[in-house]
């Protein structure tokens, strides 16, 4: 690649969904992409375990009672077995569902398979648990949400977990803290890929006040 | 009702979706309900024009080009023609789709039919356009997002539009400003229905710093 060639902007985005994905982890970043799509030729694929709609309800577990009466189901375009080709940016939301081996194993395998071809890998909240499970971030910096921080970090001690972080960037891997941190992280990724003006524009459309400092993590050490 | 009877907490929530609904208008509030469901016996129904998944892409319009390659589709549980009975709280997101008469007319009719039975009606962003179209808020206070404020207000001059407002409450009608204001508004509604502790708990889970002042609207008069 000649030194005069501008870095290619990512065009092909994809998000991995699984039963028990966290809605706002997902739709914060995706609504930013919805806005970006109005003036950029980007695309988005949605990867599920099958082509059936994927629910925010986790897979039922014996002995675990939970209220199943509030959920949302999203239609995938691709499956783990047949993912899109040539993805530039892969988004991985968190959610209670990823504690389940029936999610953790196939999604971490998918990430392992896709990572080498990506421009960026972007996880929100406990999406970084799944990433840690792949081994890809052993020895690398990452964060996760604050509520689950100790639990996730204890399971994957080879990762250099940064607790006080709204998001962390290590090479082409972006991991954010919990839920709404995905919005700050995605806006920061847009700023990194394009410029501040484009990121600020999307924040304005969302009527969202950005946290532009990745080390500004008011929820670290916060007790309710 | 005796003075000792606590007001009944809303239990049955429903959200209206339509082609071109705004994802974050919808999933900000819904993810709060997802969290609330973990310790409250609430339910959520999703009302679409049919039982087909409802897309964030608006209905195609002749002569209007737009990038259709980034969208998300959500599965409804009910239809406008056969909505849930006994809804306590109806949520109406905004979105570019509601400018289209093929959305505006049926959704406003649905709201007109459902409103008398509701405990609360809650709109986000230009969801208040649809509400204004019903006539229900003639002479009442409301807000909408800031980008479309002048346009919406000019079409429905009988409404007492409050421009500088993150959200407005008039009786049992809650209308919020744009997109992420839905999160602040829904947290405020939770606080109103339950108490501050429960609302703050959900904000903490979302790692979201609340704007608790409805008159604090940093996007009013803001130019990009």
Tab-separated table of C-alpha atoms in Angstrom:
chain	number	residue	atom	x	y	z
A	1	UNK	CA	0.000	0.000	0.000
A	2	UNK	CA	1.589	3.296	-1.047
A	3	UNK	CA	1.995	6.006	1.545
A	4	UNK	CA	-0.410	8.132	-0.469
A	5	UNK	CA	-3.257	5.680	-0.100
A	6	UNK	CA	-5.736	6.837	2.547
A	7	UNK	CA	-6.619	4.144	5.047
A	8	UNK	CA	-9.778	2.510	3.819
A	9	UNK	CA	-12.789	3.468	5.943
A	10	UNK	CA	-14.667	0.470	7.229
A	11	UNK	CA	-17.763	-0.156	5.154
A	12	UNK	CA	-19.028	-3.574	6.148
A	13	UNK	CA	-20.246	-3.793	9.736
A	14	UNK	CA	-21.677	-6.843	11.465
A	15	UNK	CA	-23.095	-7.491	14.918
A	16	UNK	CA	-23.299	-10.860	16.666
A	17	UNK	CA	-26.516	-11.525	18.543
A	18	UNK	CA	-27.270	-14.375	20.938
A	19	UNK	CA	-30.120	-15.259	23.300
A	20	UNK	CA	-29.873	-12.883	26.235
A	21	UNK	CA	-28.049	-10.093	24.421
A	22	UNK	CA	-28.358	-6.673	26.064
A	23	UNK	CA	-30.589	-4.420	24.022
A	24	UNK	CA	-28.920	-1.095	24.714
A	25	UNK	CA	-25.391	-2.525	24.288
A	26	UNK	CA	-26.555	-3.330	20.786
A	27	UNK	CA	-28.857	-0.521	19.741
A	28	UNK	CA	-26.782	2.342	21.129
A	29	UNK	CA	-23.984	1.585	18.654
A	30	UNK	CA	-26.362	0.398	15.941
A	31	UNK	CA	-28.390	3.598	16.003
A	32	UNK	CA	-25.165	5.502	15.487
A	33	UNK	CA	-24.563	3.333	12.420
A	34	UNK	CA	-28.148	3.959	11.308
A	35	UNK	CA	-27.328	7.664	11.350
A	36	UNK	CA	-23.954	7.219	9.655
A	37	UNK	CA	-25.645	5.227	6.884
A	38	UNK	CA	-27.490	8.352	5.801
A	39	UNK	CA	-24.277	9.808	4.401
A	40	UNK	CA	-21.912	6.877	4.068
A	41	UNK	CA	-22.215	3.700	1.983
A	42	UNK	CA	-21.895	1.366	4.964
A	43	UNK	CA	-23.777	-1.873	5.467
A	44	UNK	CA	-24.769	-3.930	8.497
A	45	UNK	CA	-25.276	-7.661	8.833
A	46	UNK	CA	-26.771	-9.308	11.880
A	47	UNK	CA	-25.386	-12.712	12.806
A	48	UNK	CA	-27.470	-15.092	14.907
A	49	UNK	CA	-27.241	-18.731	15.943
A	50	UNK	CA	-29.806	-19.471	13.226
A	51	UNK	CA	-32.018	-17.377	10.989
A	52	UNK	CA	-34.676	-17.335	13.697
A	53	UNK	CA	-35.175	-14.029	15.502
A	54	UNK	CA	-32.782	-13.624	18.411
A	55	UNK	CA	-34.265	-12.691	21.765
A	56	UNK	CA	-33.051	-10.556	24.641
A	57	UNK	CA	-34.292	-13.429	26.824
A	58	UNK	CA	-31.453	-15.828	27.645
A	59	UNK	CA	-31.803	-19.537	27.006
A	60	UNK	CA	-33.874	-21.128	29.761
A	61	UNK	CA	-31.817	-22.884	32.426
A	62	UNK	CA	-33.120	-25.540	34.794
A	63	UNK	CA	-33.864	-24.145	38.205
A	64	UNK	CA	-33.500	-20.520	37.080
A	65	UNK	CA	-36.701	-18.519	37.280
A	66	UNK	CA	-36.928	-15.243	35.497
A	67	UNK	CA	-39.594	-12.977	34.071
A	68	UNK	CA	-39.733	-13.863	30.380
A	69	UNK	CA	-42.573	-11.450	29.654
A	70	UNK	CA	-40.404	-8.502	28.645
A	71	UNK	CA	-38.196	-9.165	25.653
A	72	UNK	CA	-37.423	-8.064	22.129
A	73	UNK	CA	-36.469	-10.283	19.200
A	74	UNK	CA	-34.354	-9.131	16.282
A	75	UNK	CA	-34.133	-10.768	12.885
A	76	UNK	CA	-30.658	-11.910	11.804
A	77	UNK	CA	-29.351	-11.797	8.249
A	78	UNK	CA	-26.646	-14.438	8.689
A	79	UNK	CA	-25.722	-17.299	10.979
A	80	UNK	CA	-22.653	-18.287	12.964
A	81	UNK	CA	-22.173	-21.175	10.555
A	82	UNK	CA	-22.475	-18.930	7.526
A	83	UNK	CA	-21.314	-15.454	8.520
A	84	UNK	CA	-20.815	-12.559	6.125
A	85	UNK	CA	-17.542	-12.414	4.260
A	86	UNK	CA	-15.073	-9.561	4.460
A	87	UNK	CA	-16.457	-7.920	7.581
A	88	UNK	CA	-14.620	-4.720	8.446
A	89	UNK	CA	-16.019	-4.096	11.934
A	90	UNK	CA	-17.516	-6.757	14.188
A	91	UNK	CA	-19.657	-5.621	17.126
A	92	UNK	CA	-20.206	-7.909	20.095
A	93	UNK	CA	-22.729	-6.799	22.704
A	94	UNK	CA	-22.808	-8.034	26.253
A	95	UNK	CA	-25.757	-9.543	28.042
A	96	UNK	CA	-26.623	-12.099	30.673
A	97	UNK	CA	-26.896	-14.693	27.923
A	98	UNK	CA	-23.159	-14.941	27.403
A	99	UNK	CA	-22.588	-16.623	30.758
A	100	UNK	CA	-24.194	-19.712	29.235
A	101	UNK	CA	-21.734	-22.126	27.613
A	102	UNK	CA	-24.308	-22.707	24.878
A	103	UNK	CA	-23.654	-19.089	23.879
A	104	UNK	CA	-20.086	-18.573	25.049
A	105	UNK	CA	-18.607	-21.449	23.078
A	106	UNK	CA	-20.092	-20.860	19.612
A	107	UNK	CA	-19.779	-17.062	19.763
A	108	UNK	CA	-16.156	-17.182	20.897
A	109	UNK	CA	-15.414	-19.623	18.076
A	110	UNK	CA	-17.075	-17.243	15.623
A	111	UNK	CA	-14.960	-14.346	16.867
A	112	UNK	CA	-11.805	-16.456	16.613
A	113	UNK	CA	-12.632	-17.284	13.010
A	114	UNK	CA	-13.508	-13.725	12.009
A	115	UNK	CA	-10.936	-11.695	13.931
A	116	UNK	CA	-7.990	-12.077	11.513
A	117	UNK	CA	-9.918	-10.378	8.701
A	118	UNK	CA	-11.311	-7.461	10.707
A	119	UNK	CA	-10.291	-3.822	10.676
A	120	UNK	CA	-11.821	-3.403	14.133
A	121	UNK	CA	-13.374	-5.591	16.797
A	122	UNK	CA	-15.721	-3.703	19.140
A	123	UNK	CA	-17.261	-5.212	22.255
A	124	UNK	CA	-19.686	-3.608	24.686
A	125	UNK	CA	-20.033	-4.515	28.335
A	126	UNK	CA	-19.612	-8.260	28.950
A	127	UNK	CA	-19.110	-8.803	25.233
A	128	UNK	CA	-15.477	-8.708	26.320
A	129	UNK	CA	-16.068	-11.896	28.334
A	130	UNK	CA	-16.669	-13.718	25.085
A	131	UNK	CA	-13.610	-12.064	23.561
A	132	UNK	CA	-11.502	-13.033	26.571
A	133	UNK	CA	-12.694	-16.609	26.178
A	134	UNK	CA	-11.078	-16.757	22.722
A	135	UNK	CA	-7.621	-16.049	24.127
A	136	UNK	CA	-7.172	-13.237	21.592
A	137	UNK	CA	-6.775	-10.616	24.326
A	138	UNK	CA	-4.425	-12.546	26.587
A	139	UNK	CA	-1.767	-10.007	27.554
A	140	UNK	CA	-3.780	-7.175	26.011
A	141	UNK	CA	-5.709	-4.368	27.648
A	142	UNK	CA	-9.466	-4.505	27.894
A	143	UNK	CA	-12.398	-3.555	30.066
A	144	UNK	CA	-15.903	-4.792	30.750
A	145	UNK	CA	-18.870	-3.529	32.687
A	146	UNK	CA	-18.382	-2.547	36.270
A	147	UNK	CA	-21.057	-4.759	37.839
A	148	UNK	CA	-19.458	-7.936	36.433
A	149	UNK	CA	-15.874	-6.687	36.429
A	150	UNK	CA	-14.504	-8.811	39.248
A	151	UNK	CA	-16.278	-11.916	38.043
A	152	UNK	CA	-15.136	-11.596	34.434
A	153	UNK	CA	-11.579	-10.602	35.361
A	154	UNK	CA	-11.250	-13.540	37.727
A	155	UNK	CA	-12.205	-15.988	34.987
A	156	UNK	CA	-9.717	-14.598	32.475
A	157	UNK	CA	-6.665	-13.533	34.452
A	158	UNK	CA	-4.329	-13.428	31.451
A	159	UNK	CA	-6.093	-10.325	30.141
A	160	UNK	CA	-4.786	-6.954	31.298
A	161	UNK	CA	-8.149	-5.775	32.666
A	162	UNK	CA	-8.457	-2.035	33.163
A	163	UNK	CA	-11.206	-1.387	35.687
A	164	UNK	CA	-11.359	2.400	35.559
A	165	UNK	CA	-12.156	2.855	31.893
A	166	UNK	CA	-15.201	3.905	29.920
A	167	UNK	CA	-13.535	2.116	27.045
A	168	UNK	CA	-10.118	0.707	26.173
A	169	UNK	CA	-8.308	0.525	22.846
A	170	UNK	CA	-5.564	-2.018	22.289
A	171	UNK	CA	-4.502	-2.176	18.666
A	172	UNK	CA	-7.657	-2.751	16.667
A	173	UNK	CA	-9.635	-4.079	19.611
A	174	UNK	CA	-12.044	-1.728	21.342
A	175	UNK	CA	-13.783	-2.875	24.525
A	176	UNK	CA	-16.214	-0.719	26.456
A	177	UNK	CA	-17.610	-0.658	29.951
A	178	UNK	CA	-21.266	-1.313	30.612
A	179	UNK	CA	-24.230	-0.732	28.395
A	180	UNK	CA	-24.393	2.988	27.643
A	181	UNK	CA	-20.592	3.086	27.467
A	182	UNK	CA	-21.129	1.439	24.094
A	183	UNK	CA	-22.489	4.734	22.834
A	184	UNK	CA	-19.411	6.654	23.982
A	185	UNK	CA	-17.143	3.971	22.582
A	186	UNK	CA	-18.826	3.847	19.195
A	187	UNK	CA	-18.739	7.642	18.904
A	188	UNK	CA	-15.033	7.503	19.751
A	189	UNK	CA	-14.516	4.830	17.096
A	190	UNK	CA	-16.267	7.054	14.555
A	191	UNK	CA	-14.005	9.921	15.561
A	192	UNK	CA	-10.987	7.671	15.149
A	193	UNK	CA	-12.105	6.412	11.732
A	194	UNK	CA	-13.409	9.716	10.383
A	195	UNK	CA	-13.034	12.854	12.513
A	196	UNK	CA	-14.487	14.600	15.535
A	197	UNK	CA	-17.004	16.516	13.467
A	198	UNK	CA	-18.672	13.366	12.201
A	199	UNK	CA	-18.750	11.818	15.671
A	200	UNK	CA	-20.113	14.997	17.238
A	201	UNK	CA	-22.753	15.167	14.523
A	202	UNK	CA	-24.063	11.715	15.441
A	203	UNK	CA	-24.042	12.602	19.137
A	204	UNK	CA	-26.025	15.743	18.351
A	205	UNK	CA	-28.602	13.760	16.410
A	206	UNK	CA	-28.932	11.427	19.381
A	207	UNK	CA	-29.169	14.449	21.712
A	208	UNK	CA	-26.447	12.651	23.647
A	209	UNK	CA	-23.733	14.342	25.643
A	210	UNK	CA	-20.568	12.449	24.848
A	211	UNK	CA	-18.030	11.260	27.326
A	212	UNK	CA	-14.925	11.791	25.175
A	213	UNK	CA	-12.394	10.679	27.780
A	214	UNK	CA	-11.929	6.915	27.919
A	215	UNK	CA	-10.447	7.146	31.402
A	216	UNK	CA	-13.492	9.013	32.733
A	217	UNK	CA	-15.383	6.157	34.319
A	218	UNK	CA	-17.740	7.423	36.988
A	219	UNK	CA	-19.079	3.934	37.603
A	220	UNK	CA	-15.767	2.435	38.695
A	221	UNK	CA	-15.894	2.007	42.432
A	222	UNK	CA	-19.400	3.461	42.526
A	223	UNK	CA	-21.674	1.764	44.970
A	224	UNK	CA	-25.410	2.102	44.505
B	1	UNK	CA	-60.635	3.793	46.023
B	2	UNK	CA	-59.855	4.278	49.733
B	3	UNK	CA	-57.135	6.701	50.692
B	4	UNK	CA	-55.133	3.769	51.990
B	5	UNK	CA	-55.015	2.020	48.648
B	6	UNK	CA	-51.685	2.501	46.927
B	7	UNK	CA	-51.991	3.578	43.311
B	8	UNK	CA	-51.651	0.493	41.154
B	9	UNK	CA	-48.226	0.291	39.544
B	10	UNK	CA	-48.377	-0.146	35.796
B	11	UNK	CA	-47.761	-3.755	34.856
B	12	UNK	CA	-48.680	-4.057	31.190
B	13	UNK	CA	-46.428	-2.085	28.862
B	14	UNK	CA	-46.682	-1.912	25.091
B	15	UNK	CA	-44.641	-0.200	22.390
B	16	UNK	CA	-45.852	0.763	18.916
B	17	UNK	CA	-43.399	0.117	16.100
B	18	UNK	CA	-43.645	1.244	12.476
B	19	UNK	CA	-41.350	1.188	9.458
B	20	UNK	CA	-38.683	3.792	10.077
B	21	UNK	CA	-38.882	3.789	13.864
B	22	UNK	CA	-35.792	5.122	15.614
B	23	UNK	CA	-33.872	2.322	17.265
B	24	UNK	CA	-32.502	4.172	20.264
B	25	UNK	CA	-35.830	5.960	20.953
B	26	UNK	CA	-37.187	2.477	21.388
B	27	UNK	CA	-34.438	0.438	22.980
B	28	UNK	CA	-33.304	3.037	25.497
B	29	UNK	CA	-36.656	2.847	27.301
B	30	UNK	CA	-37.130	-0.850	26.532
B	31	UNK	CA	-33.794	-1.828	28.052
B	32	UNK	CA	-34.864	-0.024	31.206
B	33	UNK	CA	-38.001	-2.178	31.195
B	34	UNK	CA	-35.841	-5.253	30.563
B	35	UNK	CA	-33.999	-4.405	33.765
B	36	UNK	CA	-37.163	-3.617	35.703
B	37	UNK	CA	-38.617	-6.987	34.672
B	38	UNK	CA	-35.963	-8.736	36.728
B	39	UNK	CA	-37.687	-7.669	39.925
B	40	UNK	CA	-41.187	-6.646	38.893
B	41	UNK	CA	-43.958	-8.710	37.243
B	42	UNK	CA	-44.281	-6.400	34.245
B	43	UNK	CA	-44.917	-7.460	30.669
B	44	UNK	CA	-44.230	-5.922	27.274
B	45	UNK	CA	-46.124	-6.276	24.021
B	46	UNK	CA	-44.840	-5.007	20.696
B	47	UNK	CA	-47.458	-3.683	18.280
B	48	UNK	CA	-46.697	-3.577	14.572
B	49	UNK	CA	-48.684	-2.928	11.398
B	50	UNK	CA	-48.770	-6.705	10.888
B	51	UNK	CA	-47.055	-9.663	12.524
B	52	UNK	CA	-44.140	-9.247	10.115
B	53	UNK	CA	-40.916	-7.915	11.642
B	54	UNK	CA	-40.853	-4.116	11.715
B	55	UNK	CA	-37.820	-2.403	10.237
B	56	UNK	CA	-35.923	0.740	11.142
B	57	UNK	CA	-35.983	1.403	7.397
B	58	UNK	CA	-38.902	3.651	6.465
B	59	UNK	CA	-41.326	2.629	3.718
B	60	UNK	CA	-39.776	3.314	0.320
B	61	UNK	CA	-40.978	6.514	-1.294
B	62	UNK	CA	-40.783	7.311	-5.002
B	63	UNK	CA	-37.881	9.577	-5.802
B	64	UNK	CA	-36.334	9.250	-2.332
B	65	UNK	CA	-32.969	7.533	-2.318
B	66	UNK	CA	-31.554	6.277	0.911
B	67	UNK	CA	-29.086	3.681	2.084
B	68	UNK	CA	-31.229	0.676	3.002
B	69	UNK	CA	-28.246	-1.492	3.901
B	70	UNK	CA	-28.203	-0.657	7.611
B	71	UNK	CA	-31.361	-1.607	9.445
B	72	UNK	CA	-32.723	-3.748	12.221
B	73	UNK	CA	-36.053	-5.586	12.274
B	74	UNK	CA	-37.978	-6.392	15.420
B	75	UNK	CA	-40.693	-9.007	15.796
B	76	UNK	CA	-44.083	-7.741	16.974
B	77	UNK	CA	-46.436	-9.643	19.253
B	78	UNK	CA	-49.603	-7.788	18.243
B	79	UNK	CA	-50.972	-5.676	15.420
B	80	UNK	CA	-52.626	-2.281	15.155
B	81	UNK	CA	-55.856	-4.072	14.238
B	82	UNK	CA	-55.591	-6.412	17.197
B	83	UNK	CA	-53.683	-4.636	19.938
B	84	UNK	CA	-53.245	-5.930	23.483
B	85	UNK	CA	-56.065	-5.277	25.919
B	86	UNK	CA	-55.714	-3.351	29.136
B	87	UNK	CA	-52.398	-1.680	28.360
B	88	UNK	CA	-51.141	0.402	31.266
B	89	UNK	CA	-48.296	2.254	29.542
B	90	UNK	CA	-48.014	2.837	25.798
B	91	UNK	CA	-44.624	3.843	24.383
B	92	UNK	CA	-44.395	5.589	21.032
B	93	UNK	CA	-40.920	6.089	19.577
B	94	UNK	CA	-40.045	8.676	16.993
B	95	UNK	CA	-38.351	8.062	13.682
B	96	UNK	CA	-38.243	9.341	10.139
B	97	UNK	CA	-40.941	6.832	9.259
B	98	UNK	CA	-43.684	8.774	10.982
B	99	UNK	CA	-43.600	11.583	8.433
B	100	UNK	CA	-45.213	9.151	6.024
B	101	UNK	CA	-49.031	9.265	5.993
B	102	UNK	CA	-49.012	5.485	5.627
B	103	UNK	CA	-47.588	5.425	9.152
B	104	UNK	CA	-48.975	8.618	10.646
B	105	UNK	CA	-52.616	7.803	9.979
B	106	UNK	CA	-52.861	4.252	11.326
B	107	UNK	CA	-50.603	4.868	14.332
B	108	UNK	CA	-52.441	8.017	15.359
B	109	UNK	CA	-55.729	6.118	15.093
B	110	UNK	CA	-54.291	3.371	17.280
B	111	UNK	CA	-53.220	5.907	19.906
B	112	UNK	CA	-56.650	7.532	19.817
B	113	UNK	CA	-58.285	4.166	20.436
B	114	UNK	CA	-55.930	3.131	23.227
B	115	UNK	CA	-55.397	6.403	25.087
B	116	UNK	CA	-58.577	6.368	27.214
B	117	UNK	CA	-57.552	3.117	28.905
B	118	UNK	CA	-53.935	4.027	29.633
B	119	UNK	CA	-52.295	4.930	32.906
B	120	UNK	CA	-49.503	6.670	30.984
B	121	UNK	CA	-48.709	7.564	27.397
B	122	UNK	CA	-44.987	8.035	26.740
B	123	UNK	CA	-43.561	9.338	23.466
B	124	UNK	CA	-39.912	9.798	22.510
B	125	UNK	CA	-38.640	12.311	20.002
B	126	UNK	CA	-40.990	12.737	17.042
B	127	UNK	CA	-43.345	10.167	18.518
B	128	UNK	CA	-45.062	13.300	19.753
B	129	UNK	CA	-45.798	14.210	16.124
B	130	UNK	CA	-48.059	11.203	15.909
B	131	UNK	CA	-49.611	12.093	19.245
B	132	UNK	CA	-50.201	15.670	18.099
B	133	UNK	CA	-51.890	14.320	14.993
B	134	UNK	CA	-54.549	12.679	17.148
B	135	UNK	CA	-55.657	15.998	18.637
B	136	UNK	CA	-55.297	14.559	22.148
B	137	UNK	CA	-52.645	17.119	23.108
B	138	UNK	CA	-54.346	20.206	21.663
B	139	UNK	CA	-53.967	22.814	24.387
B	140	UNK	CA	-51.591	20.592	26.348
B	141	UNK	CA	-47.873	20.858	26.916
B	142	UNK	CA	-45.473	18.648	24.984
B	143	UNK	CA	-42.057	18.553	23.430
B	144	UNK	CA	-40.325	16.766	20.574
B	145	UNK	CA	-36.779	16.481	19.347
B	146	UNK	CA	-34.853	19.628	18.685
B	147	UNK	CA	-33.861	18.972	15.087
B	148	UNK	CA	-37.513	18.635	13.988
B	149	UNK	CA	-38.980	21.008	16.564
B	150	UNK	CA	-39.923	23.866	14.277
B	151	UNK	CA	-41.315	21.581	11.626
B	152	UNK	CA	-43.460	19.547	14.021
B	153	UNK	CA	-44.633	22.581	15.970
B	154	UNK	CA	-45.651	24.378	12.792
B	155	UNK	CA	-47.830	21.475	11.708
B	156	UNK	CA	-49.638	21.218	15.041
B	157	UNK	CA	-50.003	24.759	16.356
B	158	UNK	CA	-52.758	23.924	18.840
B	159	UNK	CA	-50.268	22.051	21.028
B	160	UNK	CA	-48.442	24.033	23.680
B	161	UNK	CA	-44.960	23.072	22.457
B	162	UNK	CA	-42.172	23.539	24.979
B	163	UNK	CA	-38.906	23.821	23.095
B	164	UNK	CA	-36.469	23.908	25.998
B	165	UNK	CA	-37.319	20.625	27.648
B	166	UNK	CA	-35.625	17.274	27.949
B	167	UNK	CA	-39.119	15.961	28.630
B	168	UNK	CA	-42.564	17.343	29.482
B	169	UNK	CA	-45.302	15.910	31.657
B	170	UNK	CA	-48.889	17.005	31.187
B	171	UNK	CA	-51.273	14.887	33.182
B	172	UNK	CA	-50.564	11.294	32.225
B	173	UNK	CA	-48.832	12.217	28.980
B	174	UNK	CA	-45.055	12.211	28.923
B	175	UNK	CA	-43.255	13.468	25.809
B	176	UNK	CA	-39.482	13.592	25.507
B	177	UNK	CA	-36.988	15.407	23.346
B	178	UNK	CA	-34.807	13.539	20.902
B	179	UNK	CA	-33.574	10.012	20.993
B	180	UNK	CA	-31.441	9.623	24.139
B	181	UNK	CA	-33.861	11.898	26.003
B	182	UNK	CA	-36.104	8.827	26.009
B	183	UNK	CA	-33.723	7.262	28.506
B	184	UNK	CA	-33.918	10.246	30.860
B	185	UNK	CA	-37.685	10.391	30.439
B	186	UNK	CA	-38.232	6.703	31.119
B	187	UNK	CA	-36.006	6.847	34.207
B	188	UNK	CA	-38.042	9.835	35.386
B	189	UNK	CA	-41.255	7.901	34.782
B	190	UNK	CA	-39.888	5.017	36.834
B	191	UNK	CA	-39.050	7.449	39.615
B	192	UNK	CA	-42.568	8.868	39.433
B	193	UNK	CA	-44.190	5.433	39.516
B	194	UNK	CA	-41.868	3.827	42.070
B	195	UNK	CA	-39.182	5.950	43.697
B	196	UNK	CA	-35.794	7.512	43.028
B	197	UNK	CA	-33.931	4.468	44.286
B	198	UNK	CA	-35.446	2.185	41.682
B	199	UNK	CA	-34.816	4.679	38.890
B	200	UNK	CA	-31.234	5.280	40.002
B	201	UNK	CA	-30.695	1.532	40.178
B	202	UNK	CA	-31.640	1.137	36.514
B	203	UNK	CA	-29.421	4.065	35.534
B	204	UNK	CA	-26.544	2.450	37.414
B	205	UNK	CA	-27.055	-0.836	35.595
B	206	UNK	CA	-26.980	1.075	32.306
B	207	UNK	CA	-23.868	2.963	33.485
B	208	UNK	CA	-25.844	6.025	32.445
B	209	UNK	CA	-25.588	9.420	34.070
B	210	UNK	CA	-29.140	10.644	34.400
B	211	UNK	CA	-30.372	14.067	33.517
B	212	UNK	CA	-32.953	14.417	36.291
B	213	UNK	CA	-34.086	17.935	35.403
B	214	UNK	CA	-36.698	18.033	32.667
B	215	UNK	CA	-35.916	21.669	31.937
B	216	UNK	CA	-32.223	20.915	31.397
B	217	UNK	CA	-32.121	20.712	27.629
B	218	UNK	CA	-28.618	21.389	26.346
B	219	UNK	CA	-29.716	20.741	22.759
B	220	UNK	CA	-32.252	23.554	22.599
B	221	UNK	CA	-30.757	26.309	20.539
B	222	UNK	CA	-27.579	24.274	20.039
B	223	UNK	CA	-26.096	24.558	16.613
B	224	UNK	CA	-23.715	21.871	15.432
